Coordinates of N, CA and C in Angstrom, one line a residue:
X6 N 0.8 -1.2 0.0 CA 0.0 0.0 0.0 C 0.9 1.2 0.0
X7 N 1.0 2.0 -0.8 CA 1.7 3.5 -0.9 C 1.2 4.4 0.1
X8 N 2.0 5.5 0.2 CA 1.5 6.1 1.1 C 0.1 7.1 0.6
X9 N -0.4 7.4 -0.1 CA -1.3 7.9 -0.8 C -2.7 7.1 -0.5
X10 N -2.6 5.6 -0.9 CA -3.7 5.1 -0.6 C -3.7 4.8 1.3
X11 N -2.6 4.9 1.9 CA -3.1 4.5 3.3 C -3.8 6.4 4.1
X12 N -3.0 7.2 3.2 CA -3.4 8.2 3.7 C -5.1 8.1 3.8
X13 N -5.4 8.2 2.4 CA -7.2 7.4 2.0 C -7.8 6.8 3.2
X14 N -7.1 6.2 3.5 CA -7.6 5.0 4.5 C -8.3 5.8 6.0
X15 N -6.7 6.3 6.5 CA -6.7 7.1 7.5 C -7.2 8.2 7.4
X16 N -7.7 8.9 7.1 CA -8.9 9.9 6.2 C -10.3 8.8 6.5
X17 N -10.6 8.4 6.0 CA -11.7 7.4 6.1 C -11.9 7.3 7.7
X18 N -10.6 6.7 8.4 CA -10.9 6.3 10.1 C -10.6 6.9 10.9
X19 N -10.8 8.6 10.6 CA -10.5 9.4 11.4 C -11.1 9.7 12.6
X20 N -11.4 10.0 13.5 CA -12.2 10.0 14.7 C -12.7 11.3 15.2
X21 N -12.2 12.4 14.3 CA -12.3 13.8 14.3 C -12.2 14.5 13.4
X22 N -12.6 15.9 13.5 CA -12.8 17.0 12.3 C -10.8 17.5 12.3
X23 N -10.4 17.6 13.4 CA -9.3 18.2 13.9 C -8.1 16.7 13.3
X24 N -8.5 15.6 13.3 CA -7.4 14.8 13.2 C -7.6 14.2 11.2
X25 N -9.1 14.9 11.0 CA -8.7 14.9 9.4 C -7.9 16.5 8.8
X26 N -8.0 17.3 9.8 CA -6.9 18.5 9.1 C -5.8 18.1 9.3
X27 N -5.6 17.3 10.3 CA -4.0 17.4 10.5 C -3.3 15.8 9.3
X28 N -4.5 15.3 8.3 CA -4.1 14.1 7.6 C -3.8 15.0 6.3
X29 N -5.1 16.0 6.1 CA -4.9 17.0 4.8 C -3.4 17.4 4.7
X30 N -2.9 17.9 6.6 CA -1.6 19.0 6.3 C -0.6 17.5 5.8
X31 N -0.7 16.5 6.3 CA 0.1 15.5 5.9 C 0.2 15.2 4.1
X32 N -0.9 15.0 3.7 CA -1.2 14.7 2.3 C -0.5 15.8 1.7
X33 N -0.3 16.7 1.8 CA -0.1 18.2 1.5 C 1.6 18.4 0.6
X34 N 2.3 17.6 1.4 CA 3.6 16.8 1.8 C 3.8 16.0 0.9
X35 N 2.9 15.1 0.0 CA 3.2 14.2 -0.6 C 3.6 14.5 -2.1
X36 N 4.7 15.3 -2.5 CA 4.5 15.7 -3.6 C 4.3 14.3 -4.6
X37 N 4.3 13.9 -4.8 CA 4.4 12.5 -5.6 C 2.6 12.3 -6.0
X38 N 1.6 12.8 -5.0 CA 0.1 12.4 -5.7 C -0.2 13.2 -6.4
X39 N -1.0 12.3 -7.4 CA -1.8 13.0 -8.7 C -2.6 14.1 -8.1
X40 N -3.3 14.8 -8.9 CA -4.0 15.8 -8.5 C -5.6 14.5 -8.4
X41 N -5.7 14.0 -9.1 CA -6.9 12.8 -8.9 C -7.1 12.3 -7.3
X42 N -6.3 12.2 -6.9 CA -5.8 11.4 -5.8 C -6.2 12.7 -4.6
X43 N -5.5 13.6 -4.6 CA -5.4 15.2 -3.5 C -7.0 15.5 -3.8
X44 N -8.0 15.2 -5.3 CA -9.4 15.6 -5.1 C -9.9 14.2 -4.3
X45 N -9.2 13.7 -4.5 CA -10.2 12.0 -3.4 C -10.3 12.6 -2.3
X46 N -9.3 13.0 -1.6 CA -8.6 13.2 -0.4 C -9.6 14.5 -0.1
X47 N -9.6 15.4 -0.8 CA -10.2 16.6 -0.5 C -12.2 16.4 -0.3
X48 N -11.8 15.1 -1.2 CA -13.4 15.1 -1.1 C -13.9 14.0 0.2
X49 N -13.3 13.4 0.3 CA -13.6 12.4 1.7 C -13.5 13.7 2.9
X50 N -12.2 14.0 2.8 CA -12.2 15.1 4.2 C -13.6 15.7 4.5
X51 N -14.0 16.3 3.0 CA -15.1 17.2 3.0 C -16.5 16.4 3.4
X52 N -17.0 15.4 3.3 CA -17.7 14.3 3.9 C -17.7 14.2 5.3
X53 N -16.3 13.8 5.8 CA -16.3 13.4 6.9 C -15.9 14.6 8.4
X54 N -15.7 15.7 7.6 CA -15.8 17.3 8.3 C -17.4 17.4 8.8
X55 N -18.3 17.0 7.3 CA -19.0 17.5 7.6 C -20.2 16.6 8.4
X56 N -19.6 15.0 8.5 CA -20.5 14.6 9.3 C -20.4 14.9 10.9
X57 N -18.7 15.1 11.3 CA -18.7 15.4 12.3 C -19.7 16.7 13.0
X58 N -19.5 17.7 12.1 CA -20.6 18.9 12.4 C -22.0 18.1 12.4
X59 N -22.2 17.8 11.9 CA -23.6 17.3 12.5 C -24.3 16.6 13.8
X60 N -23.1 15.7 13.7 CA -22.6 14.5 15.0 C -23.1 15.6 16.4
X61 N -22.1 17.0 15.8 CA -22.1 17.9 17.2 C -23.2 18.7 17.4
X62 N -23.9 19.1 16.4 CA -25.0 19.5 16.2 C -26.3 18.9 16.6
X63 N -26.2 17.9 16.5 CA -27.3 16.5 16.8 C -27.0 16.4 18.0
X64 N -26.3 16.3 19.1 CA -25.7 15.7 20.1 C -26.3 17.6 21.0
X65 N -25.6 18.6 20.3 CA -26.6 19.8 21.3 C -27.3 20.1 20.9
X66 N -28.5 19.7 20.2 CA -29.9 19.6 20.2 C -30.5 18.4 21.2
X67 N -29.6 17.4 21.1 CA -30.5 16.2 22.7 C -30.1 17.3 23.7
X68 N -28.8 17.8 23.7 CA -28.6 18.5 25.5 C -29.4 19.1 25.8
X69 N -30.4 19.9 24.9 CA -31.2 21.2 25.1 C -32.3 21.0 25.6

């Protein structure tokens, strides 16, 4: 597995909005990926940013 696709991965099983920025600033680094590859990456982040907002959103709407 290159590091490109594990990056993918870890992106995917990130556990946070804060620990997929800090995969981006890694990706960022990789001069070697396609631009194909940096939109995958950009597009999962973008997915999984935004479920976390909801997660948090949903969670202070039960508190209230």
């Amino acid at each position: 597995m290159s590091n490109t696709t594990g990056l993918k991965q870890r992106i995917c099983e990130a556990e946070s909005a804060e620990e997929v920025v800090a995969l981006m600033a890694e990706g960022a680094e990789y001069d070697h990926a396609s631009e194909h590859t940096r939109h995958q990456w950009l597009r999962i982040s973008k997915e999984k940013i935004k479920t976390f907002e909801q997660e948090r959103i949903d969670a202070k709407k039960k508190g209230n």
